[in-house]
Short mmCIF file of C-alpha atoms in Angstrom, two decimals:
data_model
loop_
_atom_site.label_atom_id
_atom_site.label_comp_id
_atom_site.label_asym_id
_atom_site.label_seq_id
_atom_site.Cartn_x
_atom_site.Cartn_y
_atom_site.Cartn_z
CA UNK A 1 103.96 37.78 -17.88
CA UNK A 2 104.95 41.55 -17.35
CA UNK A 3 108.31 42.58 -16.35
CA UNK A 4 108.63 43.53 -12.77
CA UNK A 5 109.01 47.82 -13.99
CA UNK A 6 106.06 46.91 -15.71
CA UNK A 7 103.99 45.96 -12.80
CA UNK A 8 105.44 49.21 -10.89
CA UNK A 9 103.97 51.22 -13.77
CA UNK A 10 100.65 49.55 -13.64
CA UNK A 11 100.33 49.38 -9.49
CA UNK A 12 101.49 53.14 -9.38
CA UNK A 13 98.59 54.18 -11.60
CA UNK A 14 96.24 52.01 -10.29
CA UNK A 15 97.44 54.11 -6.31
CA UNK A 16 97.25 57.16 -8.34
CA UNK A 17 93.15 56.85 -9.54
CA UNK A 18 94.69 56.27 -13.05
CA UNK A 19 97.22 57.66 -15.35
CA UNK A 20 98.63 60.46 -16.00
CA UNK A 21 99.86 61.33 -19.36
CA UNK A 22 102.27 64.18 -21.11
CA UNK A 23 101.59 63.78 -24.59
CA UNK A 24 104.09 66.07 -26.66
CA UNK A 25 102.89 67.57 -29.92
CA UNK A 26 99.96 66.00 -28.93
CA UNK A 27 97.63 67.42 -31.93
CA UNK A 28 94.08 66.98 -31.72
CA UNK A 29 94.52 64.68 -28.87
CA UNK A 30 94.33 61.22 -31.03
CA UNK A 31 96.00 59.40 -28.04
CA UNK A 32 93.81 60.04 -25.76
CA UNK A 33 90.91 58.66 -27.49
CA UNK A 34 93.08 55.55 -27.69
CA UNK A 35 94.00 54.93 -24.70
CA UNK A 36 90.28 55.65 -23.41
CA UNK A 37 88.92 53.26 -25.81
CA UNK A 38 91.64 50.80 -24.67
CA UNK A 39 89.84 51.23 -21.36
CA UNK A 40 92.19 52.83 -19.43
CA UNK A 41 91.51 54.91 -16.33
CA UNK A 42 93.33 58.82 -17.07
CA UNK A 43 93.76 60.65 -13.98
CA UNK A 44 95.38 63.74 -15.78
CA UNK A 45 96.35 63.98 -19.65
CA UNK A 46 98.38 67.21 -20.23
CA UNK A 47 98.18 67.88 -24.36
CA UNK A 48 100.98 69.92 -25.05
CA UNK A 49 100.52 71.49 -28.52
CA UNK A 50 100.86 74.93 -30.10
CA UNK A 51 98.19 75.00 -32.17
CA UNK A 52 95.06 76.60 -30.91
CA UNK A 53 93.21 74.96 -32.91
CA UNK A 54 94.05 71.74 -32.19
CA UNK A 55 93.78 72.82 -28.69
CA UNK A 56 89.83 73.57 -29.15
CA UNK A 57 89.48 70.60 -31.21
CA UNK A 58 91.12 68.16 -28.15
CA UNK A 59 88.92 70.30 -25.80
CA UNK A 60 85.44 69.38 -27.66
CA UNK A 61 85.70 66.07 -27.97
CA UNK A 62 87.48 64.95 -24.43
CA UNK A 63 86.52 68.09 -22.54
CA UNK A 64 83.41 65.63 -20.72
CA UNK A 65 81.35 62.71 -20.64
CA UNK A 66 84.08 60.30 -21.46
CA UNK A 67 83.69 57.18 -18.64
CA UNK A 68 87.58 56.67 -17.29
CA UNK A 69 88.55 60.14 -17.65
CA UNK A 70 88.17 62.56 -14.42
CA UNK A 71 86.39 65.35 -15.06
CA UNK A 72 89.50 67.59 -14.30
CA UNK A 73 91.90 65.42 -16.17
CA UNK A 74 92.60 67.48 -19.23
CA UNK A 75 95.06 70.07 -19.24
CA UNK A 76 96.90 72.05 -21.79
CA UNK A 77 100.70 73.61 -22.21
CA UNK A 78 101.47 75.16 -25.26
CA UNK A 79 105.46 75.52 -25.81
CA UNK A 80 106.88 71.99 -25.44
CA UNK A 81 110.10 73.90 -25.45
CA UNK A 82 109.56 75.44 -22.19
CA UNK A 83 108.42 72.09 -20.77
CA UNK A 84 110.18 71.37 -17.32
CA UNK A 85 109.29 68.87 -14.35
CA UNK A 86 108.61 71.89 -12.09
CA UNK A 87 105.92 73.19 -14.42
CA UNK A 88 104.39 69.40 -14.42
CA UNK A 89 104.00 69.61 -11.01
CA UNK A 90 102.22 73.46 -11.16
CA UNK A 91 99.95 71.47 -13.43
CA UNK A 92 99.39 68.84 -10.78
CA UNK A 93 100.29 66.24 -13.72
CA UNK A 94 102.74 64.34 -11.31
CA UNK A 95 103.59 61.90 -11.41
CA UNK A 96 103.68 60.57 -15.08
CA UNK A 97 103.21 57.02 -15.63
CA UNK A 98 102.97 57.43 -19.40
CA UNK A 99 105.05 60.27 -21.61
CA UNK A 100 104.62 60.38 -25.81
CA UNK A 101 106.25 62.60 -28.28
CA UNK A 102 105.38 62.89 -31.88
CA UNK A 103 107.44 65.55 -32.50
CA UNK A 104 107.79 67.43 -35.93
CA UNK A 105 109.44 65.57 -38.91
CA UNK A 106 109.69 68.42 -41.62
CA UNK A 107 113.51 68.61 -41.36
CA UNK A 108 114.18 64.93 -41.12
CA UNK A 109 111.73 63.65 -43.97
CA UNK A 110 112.89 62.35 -47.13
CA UNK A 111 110.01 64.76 -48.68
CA UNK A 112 111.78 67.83 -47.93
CA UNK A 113 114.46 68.95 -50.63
CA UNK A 114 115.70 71.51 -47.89
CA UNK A 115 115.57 69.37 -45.15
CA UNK A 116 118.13 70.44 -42.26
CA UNK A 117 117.60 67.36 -40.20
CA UNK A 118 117.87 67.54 -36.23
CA UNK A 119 119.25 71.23 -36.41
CA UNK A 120 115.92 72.19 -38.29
CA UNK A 121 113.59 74.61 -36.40
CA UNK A 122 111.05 72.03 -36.00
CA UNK A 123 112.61 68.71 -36.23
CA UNK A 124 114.93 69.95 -32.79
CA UNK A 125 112.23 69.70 -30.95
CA UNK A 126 113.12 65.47 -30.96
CA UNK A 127 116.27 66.47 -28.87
CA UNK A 128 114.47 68.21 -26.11
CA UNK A 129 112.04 66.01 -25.87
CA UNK A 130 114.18 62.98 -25.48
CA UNK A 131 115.91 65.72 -22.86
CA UNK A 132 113.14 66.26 -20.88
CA UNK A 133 112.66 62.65 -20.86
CA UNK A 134 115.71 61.78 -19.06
CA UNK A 135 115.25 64.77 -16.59
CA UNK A 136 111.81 63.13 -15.69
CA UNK A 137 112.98 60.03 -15.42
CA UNK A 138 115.33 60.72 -12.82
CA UNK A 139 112.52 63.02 -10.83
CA UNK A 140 109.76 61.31 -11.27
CA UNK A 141 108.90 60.23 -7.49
CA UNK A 142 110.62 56.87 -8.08
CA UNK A 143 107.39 55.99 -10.24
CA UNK A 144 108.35 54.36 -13.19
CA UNK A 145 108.06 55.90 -16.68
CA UNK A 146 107.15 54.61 -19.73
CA UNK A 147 108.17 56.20 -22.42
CA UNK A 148 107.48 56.36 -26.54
CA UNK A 149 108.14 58.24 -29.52
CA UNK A 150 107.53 58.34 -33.19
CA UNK A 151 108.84 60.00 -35.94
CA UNK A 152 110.26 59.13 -39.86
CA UNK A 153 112.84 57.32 -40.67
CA UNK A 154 115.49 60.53 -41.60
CA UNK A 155 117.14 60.85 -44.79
CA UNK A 156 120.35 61.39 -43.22
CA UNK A 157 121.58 57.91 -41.30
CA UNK A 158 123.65 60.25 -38.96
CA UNK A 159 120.24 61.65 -37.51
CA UNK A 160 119.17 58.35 -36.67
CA UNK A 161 122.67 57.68 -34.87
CA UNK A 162 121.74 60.93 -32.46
CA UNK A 163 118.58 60.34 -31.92
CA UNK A 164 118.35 56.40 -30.58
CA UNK A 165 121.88 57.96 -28.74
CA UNK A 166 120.00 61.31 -27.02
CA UNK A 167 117.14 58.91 -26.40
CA UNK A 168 119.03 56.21 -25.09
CA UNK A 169 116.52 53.76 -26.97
CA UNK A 170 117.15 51.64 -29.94
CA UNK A 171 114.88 51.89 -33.26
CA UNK A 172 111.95 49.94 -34.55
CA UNK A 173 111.08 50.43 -37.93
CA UNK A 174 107.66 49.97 -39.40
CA UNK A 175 105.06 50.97 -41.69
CA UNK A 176 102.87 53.33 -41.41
CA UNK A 177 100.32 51.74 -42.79
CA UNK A 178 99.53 48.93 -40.34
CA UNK A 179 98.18 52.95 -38.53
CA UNK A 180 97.29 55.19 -41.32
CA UNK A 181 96.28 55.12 -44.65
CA UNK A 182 99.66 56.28 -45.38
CA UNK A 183 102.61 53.95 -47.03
CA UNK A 184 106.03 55.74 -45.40
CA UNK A 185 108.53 54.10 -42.81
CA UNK A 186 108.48 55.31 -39.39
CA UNK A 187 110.77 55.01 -36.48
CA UNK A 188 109.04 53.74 -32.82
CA UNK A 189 111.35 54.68 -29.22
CA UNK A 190 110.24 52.76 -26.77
CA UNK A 191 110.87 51.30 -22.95
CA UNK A 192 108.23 48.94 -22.82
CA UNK A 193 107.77 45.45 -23.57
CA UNK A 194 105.72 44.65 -26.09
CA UNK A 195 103.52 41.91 -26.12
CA UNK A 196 105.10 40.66 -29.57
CA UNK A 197 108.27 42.19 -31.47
CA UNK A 198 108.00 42.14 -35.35
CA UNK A 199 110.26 39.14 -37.23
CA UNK A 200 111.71 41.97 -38.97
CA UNK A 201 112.97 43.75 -36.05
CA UNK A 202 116.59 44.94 -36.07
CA UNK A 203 118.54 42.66 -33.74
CA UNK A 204 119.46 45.80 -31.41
CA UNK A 205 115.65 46.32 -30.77
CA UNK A 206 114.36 42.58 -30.43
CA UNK A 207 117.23 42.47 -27.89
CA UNK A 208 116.05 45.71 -25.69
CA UNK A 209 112.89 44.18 -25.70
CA UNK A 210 112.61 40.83 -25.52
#
């Protein structure tokens, strides 16, 4: 049975005409096609990402034609580091019911001999998003947000320790296989139930969860 915040989420989107979504780093728009072949309803997704090219990409293959998503719902920002809740609403992406970041791991992976972990350039961008989070959170119309993020598992444990803390979420590890063709640990934020929690959960995450 779904938590009561759960139900808010759901009855808010369903008063809304669907979701809306702030997907941050968003890429080619992968989610999206997820959550529309999950058969969800999207009122408004706003793709923030950089790259123009992803940008065009995201534009051809959701810009129409897809049943459950208005024909106005997609809508682009490109700096996630200018993102604010006043610019959200400019955007007419307000309320959010759902908000993702899959932020940039170059300074946190294992992979990179020079990595400079959550000071890096790129890898930063973790901390302001799980800033802009908590500024949504608290101004979000009293609808309730649901919130995840994914990134690696970082080579130095002390990263971890700031981000779960500047998130205020615990950990999940898993592999990336069971959603790529990829074998690497990766680190899921989330404030949602899930429907099942891994046996191999850490005990601080099966607790927040379950």
């Amino acid at each position: 049975r779904p938590p009561p915040q759960q139900k808010g989420r759901e009855k808010a989107a369903a008063c809304a005409g669907g979701l809306t979504v702030v997907s941050v780093c968003d890429g080619k728009g992968t989610l999206l096609g997820i959550l529309l072949r999950a058969g969800l309803r999207i009122r408004r997704y706003l793709s923030v990402e950089i790259d123009a090219g992803c940008n065009r990409v995201c534009r051809n293959l959701y810009g129409g034609g897809w049943e459950g998503l208005e024909a106005s719902a997609l809508r682009f920002f490109c700096d996630a580091r200018e993102l604010t809740v006043s610019k959200l609403r400019a955007l007419d992406c307000w309320p959010v019911h759902l908000l993702v970041g899959t932020t940039p791991c170059e300074d946190l992976s294992r992979c990179n001999s020079k990595a400079e972990g959550l000071r890096g350039a790129h890898s930063r961008l973790f901390v302001d998003f799980a800033r802009f989070s908590q500024a949504l959170s608290e101004e979000n119309d009293r609808v309730p947000l649901a919130i995840l993020a994914e990134n690696v598992v970082p080579t130095d444990p002390d990263d971890l320790i700031e981000m779960e803390t500047v998130l205020r979420l615990p950990s999940l590890t898993s592999e990336a296989a069971v959603f790529e063709a990829a074998r690497r640990a990766r680190l899921i934020f989330a404030n949602v139930r899930f429907q099942g929690v891994p046996a191999g959960a850490d005990t601080a995450w099966r607790k927040h969860h379950n």
